[in-house]
mmCIF file of C-alpha atoms in Angstrom:
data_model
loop_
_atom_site.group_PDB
_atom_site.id
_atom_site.type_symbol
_atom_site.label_atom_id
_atom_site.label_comp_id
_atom_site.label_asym_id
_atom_site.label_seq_id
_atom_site.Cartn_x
_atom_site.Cartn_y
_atom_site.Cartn_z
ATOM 1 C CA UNK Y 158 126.749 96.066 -1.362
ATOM 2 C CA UNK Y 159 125.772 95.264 -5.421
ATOM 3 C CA UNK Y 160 122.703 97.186 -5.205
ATOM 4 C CA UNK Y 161 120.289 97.959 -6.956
ATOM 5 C CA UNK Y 162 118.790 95.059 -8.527
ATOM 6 C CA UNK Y 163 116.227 96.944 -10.345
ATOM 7 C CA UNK Y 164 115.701 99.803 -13.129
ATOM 8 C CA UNK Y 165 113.740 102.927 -13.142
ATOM 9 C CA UNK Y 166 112.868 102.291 -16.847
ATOM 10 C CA UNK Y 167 111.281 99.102 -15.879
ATOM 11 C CA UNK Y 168 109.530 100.575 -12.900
ATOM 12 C CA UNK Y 169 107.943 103.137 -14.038
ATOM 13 C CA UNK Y 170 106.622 100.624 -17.031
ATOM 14 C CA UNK Y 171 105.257 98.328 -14.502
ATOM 15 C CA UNK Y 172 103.850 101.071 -12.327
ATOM 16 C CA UNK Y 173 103.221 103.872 -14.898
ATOM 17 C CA UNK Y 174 105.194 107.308 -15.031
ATOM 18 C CA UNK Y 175 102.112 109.314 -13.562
ATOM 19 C CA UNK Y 176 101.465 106.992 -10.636
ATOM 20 C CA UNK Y 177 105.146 106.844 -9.916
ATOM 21 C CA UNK Y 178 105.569 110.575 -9.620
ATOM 22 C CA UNK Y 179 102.584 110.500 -7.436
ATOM 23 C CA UNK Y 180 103.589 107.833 -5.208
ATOM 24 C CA UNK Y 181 106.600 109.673 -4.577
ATOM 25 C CA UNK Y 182 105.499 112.787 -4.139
ATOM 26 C CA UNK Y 183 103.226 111.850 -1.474
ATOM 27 C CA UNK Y 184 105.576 110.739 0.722
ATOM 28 C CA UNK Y 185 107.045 114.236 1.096
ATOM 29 C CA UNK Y 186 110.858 113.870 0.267
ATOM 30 C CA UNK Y 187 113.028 114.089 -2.513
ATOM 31 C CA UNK Y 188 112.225 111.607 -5.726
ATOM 32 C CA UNK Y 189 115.412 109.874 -5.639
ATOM 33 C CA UNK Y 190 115.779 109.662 -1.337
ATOM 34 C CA UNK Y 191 112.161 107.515 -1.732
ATOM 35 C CA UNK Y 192 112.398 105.297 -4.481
ATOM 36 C CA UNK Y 193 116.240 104.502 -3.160
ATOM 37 C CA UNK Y 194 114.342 103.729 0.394
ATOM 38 C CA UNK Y 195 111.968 101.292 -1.207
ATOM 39 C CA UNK Y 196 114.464 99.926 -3.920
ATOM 40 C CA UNK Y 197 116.405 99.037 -0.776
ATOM 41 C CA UNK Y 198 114.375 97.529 1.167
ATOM 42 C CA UNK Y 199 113.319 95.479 -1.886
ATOM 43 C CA UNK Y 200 116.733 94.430 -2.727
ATOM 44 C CA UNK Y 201 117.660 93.584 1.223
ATOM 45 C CA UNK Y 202 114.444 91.340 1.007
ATOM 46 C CA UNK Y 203 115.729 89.239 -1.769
ATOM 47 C CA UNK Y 204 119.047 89.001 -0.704
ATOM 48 C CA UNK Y 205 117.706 87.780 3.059
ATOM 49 C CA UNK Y 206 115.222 85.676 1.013
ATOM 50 C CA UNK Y 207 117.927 83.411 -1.065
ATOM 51 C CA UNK Y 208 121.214 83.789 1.157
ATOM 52 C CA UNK Y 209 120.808 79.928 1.945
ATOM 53 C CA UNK Y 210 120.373 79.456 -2.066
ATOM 54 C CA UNK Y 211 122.227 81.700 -3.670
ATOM 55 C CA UNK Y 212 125.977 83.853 -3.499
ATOM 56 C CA UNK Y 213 124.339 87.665 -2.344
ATOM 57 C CA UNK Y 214 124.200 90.132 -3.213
ATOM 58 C CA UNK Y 215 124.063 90.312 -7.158
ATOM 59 C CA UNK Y 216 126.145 92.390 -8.905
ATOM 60 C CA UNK Y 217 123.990 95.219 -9.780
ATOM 61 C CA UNK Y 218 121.981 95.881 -12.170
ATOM 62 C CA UNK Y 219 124.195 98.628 -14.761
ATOM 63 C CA UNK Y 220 122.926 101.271 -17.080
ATOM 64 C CA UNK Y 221 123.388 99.304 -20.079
ATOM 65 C CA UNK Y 222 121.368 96.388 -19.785
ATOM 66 C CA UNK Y 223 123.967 94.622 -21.980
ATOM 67 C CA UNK Y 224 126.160 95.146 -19.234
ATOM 68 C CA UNK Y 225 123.906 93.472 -16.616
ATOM 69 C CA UNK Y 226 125.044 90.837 -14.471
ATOM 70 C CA UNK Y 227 122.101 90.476 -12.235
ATOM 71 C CA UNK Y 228 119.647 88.017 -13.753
ATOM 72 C CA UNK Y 229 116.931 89.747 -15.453
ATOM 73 C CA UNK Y 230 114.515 87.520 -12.714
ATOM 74 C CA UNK Y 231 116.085 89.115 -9.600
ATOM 75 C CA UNK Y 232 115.496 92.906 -11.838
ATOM 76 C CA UNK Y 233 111.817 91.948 -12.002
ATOM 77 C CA UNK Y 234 111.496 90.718 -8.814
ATOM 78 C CA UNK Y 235 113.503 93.465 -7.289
ATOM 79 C CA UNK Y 236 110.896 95.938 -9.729
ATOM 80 C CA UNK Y 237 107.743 94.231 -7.652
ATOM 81 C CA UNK Y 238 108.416 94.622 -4.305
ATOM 82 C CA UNK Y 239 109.914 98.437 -5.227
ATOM 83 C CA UNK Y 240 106.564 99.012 -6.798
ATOM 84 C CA UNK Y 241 104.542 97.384 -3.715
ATOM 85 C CA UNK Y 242 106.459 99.033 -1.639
ATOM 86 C CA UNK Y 243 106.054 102.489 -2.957
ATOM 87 C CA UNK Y 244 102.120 101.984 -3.095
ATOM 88 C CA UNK Y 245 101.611 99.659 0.535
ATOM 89 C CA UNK Y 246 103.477 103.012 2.281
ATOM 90 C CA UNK Y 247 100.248 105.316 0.501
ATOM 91 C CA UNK Y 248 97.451 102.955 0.083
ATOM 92 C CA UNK Y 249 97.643 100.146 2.640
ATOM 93 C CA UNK Y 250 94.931 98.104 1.245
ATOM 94 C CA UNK Y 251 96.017 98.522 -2.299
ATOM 95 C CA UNK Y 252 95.218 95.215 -4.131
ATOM 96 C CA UNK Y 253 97.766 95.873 -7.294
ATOM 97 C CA UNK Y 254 100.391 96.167 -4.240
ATOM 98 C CA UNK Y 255 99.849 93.073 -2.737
ATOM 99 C CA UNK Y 256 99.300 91.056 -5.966
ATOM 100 C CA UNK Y 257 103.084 92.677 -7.158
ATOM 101 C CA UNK Y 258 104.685 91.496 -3.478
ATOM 102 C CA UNK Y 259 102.704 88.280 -3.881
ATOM 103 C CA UNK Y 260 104.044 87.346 -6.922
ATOM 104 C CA UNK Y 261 107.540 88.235 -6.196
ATOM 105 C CA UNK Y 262 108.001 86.163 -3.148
ATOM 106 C CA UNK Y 263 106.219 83.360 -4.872
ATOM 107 C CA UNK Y 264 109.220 83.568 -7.049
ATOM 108 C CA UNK Y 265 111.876 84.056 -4.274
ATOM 109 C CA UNK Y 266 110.130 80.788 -3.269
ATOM 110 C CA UNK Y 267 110.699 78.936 -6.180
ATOM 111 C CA UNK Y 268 113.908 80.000 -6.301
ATOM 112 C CA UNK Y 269 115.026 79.054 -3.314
ATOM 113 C CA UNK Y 270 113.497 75.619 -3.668
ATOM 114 C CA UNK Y 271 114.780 74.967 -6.777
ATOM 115 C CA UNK Y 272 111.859 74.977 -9.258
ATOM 116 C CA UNK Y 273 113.445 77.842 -10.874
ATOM 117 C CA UNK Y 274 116.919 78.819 -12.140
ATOM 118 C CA UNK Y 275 118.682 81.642 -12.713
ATOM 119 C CA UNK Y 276 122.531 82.435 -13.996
ATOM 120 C CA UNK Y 277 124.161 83.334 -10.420
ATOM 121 C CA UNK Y 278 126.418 81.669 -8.381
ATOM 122 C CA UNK Y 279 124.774 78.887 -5.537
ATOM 123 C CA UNK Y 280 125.924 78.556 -2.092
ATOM 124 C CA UNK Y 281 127.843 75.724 -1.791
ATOM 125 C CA UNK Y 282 125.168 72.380 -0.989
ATOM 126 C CA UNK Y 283 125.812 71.540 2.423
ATOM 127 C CA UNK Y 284 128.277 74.418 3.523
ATOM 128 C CA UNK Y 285 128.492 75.148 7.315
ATOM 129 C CA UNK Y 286 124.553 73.221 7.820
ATOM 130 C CA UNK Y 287 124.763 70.409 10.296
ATOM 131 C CA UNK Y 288 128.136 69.381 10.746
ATOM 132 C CA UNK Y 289 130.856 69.481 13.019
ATOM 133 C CA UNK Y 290 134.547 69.537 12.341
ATOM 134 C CA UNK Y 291 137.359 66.371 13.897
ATOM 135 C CA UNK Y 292 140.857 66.350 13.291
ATOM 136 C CA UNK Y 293 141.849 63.800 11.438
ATOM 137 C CA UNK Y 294 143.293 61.967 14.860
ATOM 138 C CA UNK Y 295 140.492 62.228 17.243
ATOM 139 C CA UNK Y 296 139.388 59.472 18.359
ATOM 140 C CA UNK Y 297 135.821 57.709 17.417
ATOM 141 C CA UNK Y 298 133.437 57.319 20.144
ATOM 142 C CA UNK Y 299 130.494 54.430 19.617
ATOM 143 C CA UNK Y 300 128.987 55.142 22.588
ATOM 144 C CA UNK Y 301 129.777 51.336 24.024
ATOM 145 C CA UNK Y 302 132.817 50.281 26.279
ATOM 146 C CA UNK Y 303 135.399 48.411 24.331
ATOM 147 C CA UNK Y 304 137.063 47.160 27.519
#
């Protein structure tokens, strides 16, 4: 598995350094066993979100962002749901949390339907959906008697 998608750098810029170390430390384990948890769980979410769409998983997302190949969308997305994540399992009701997820699977949305693009390889258009394999030879059945 390519994971992760996302980048603690990014993160804690979207969430804020102080809140992060907060978040984490409330939920009683080691800093890097929780935000791995919830990075996870983000990343398995977009990957089950745009297997029908897209090739899965990305690579993942390298030290260097020159050296990226995940598409910089999937690193934001993938940096929304870790952040709503990491505040839904302390604050429940937390609007920021739920405006973060909301906005990320609007975007797994439009991605999936096509009304936005990113640089990653597509499942193949209609591969395995619908149809049914014949040899060549078999014969052709119209459902009337030719006799």
């Amino acid at each position: 598995m390519a994971h992760p998608y996302g980048d603690a750098t990014t993160l804690k810029a979207l969430i804020g350094t102080t809140r992060e170390t907060a978040l984490i430390a409330l939920a009683g384990s080691t800093p890097a066993d929780v935000l791995a948890k919830h990075r996870g769980d983000a990343d398995n979410i977009i990957d089950a979100r745009l297997m029908q769409t897209y090739t899965v998983p990305f690579a993942a997302w390298n030290v260097t962002p020159s050296s990226t190949t995940t598409p910089p969308l999937i690193t934001t997305i993938s940096d929304q749901l870790t952040a709503a994540r990491l505040l839904i399992a302390n604050r429940s009701e937390s609007k920021l949390a739920k405006a973060w997820q909301e906005e990320a699977f609007q975007m797994l949305t439009a991605l999936r339907e096509g009304e936005l693009e990113i640089d990653a390889a597509k499942v193949a258009g209609d591969a395995g959906k619908d149809f049914v394999n014949f040899p060549a030879d078999a014969p052709i059945a119209s459902g009337r008697s030719d006799g």
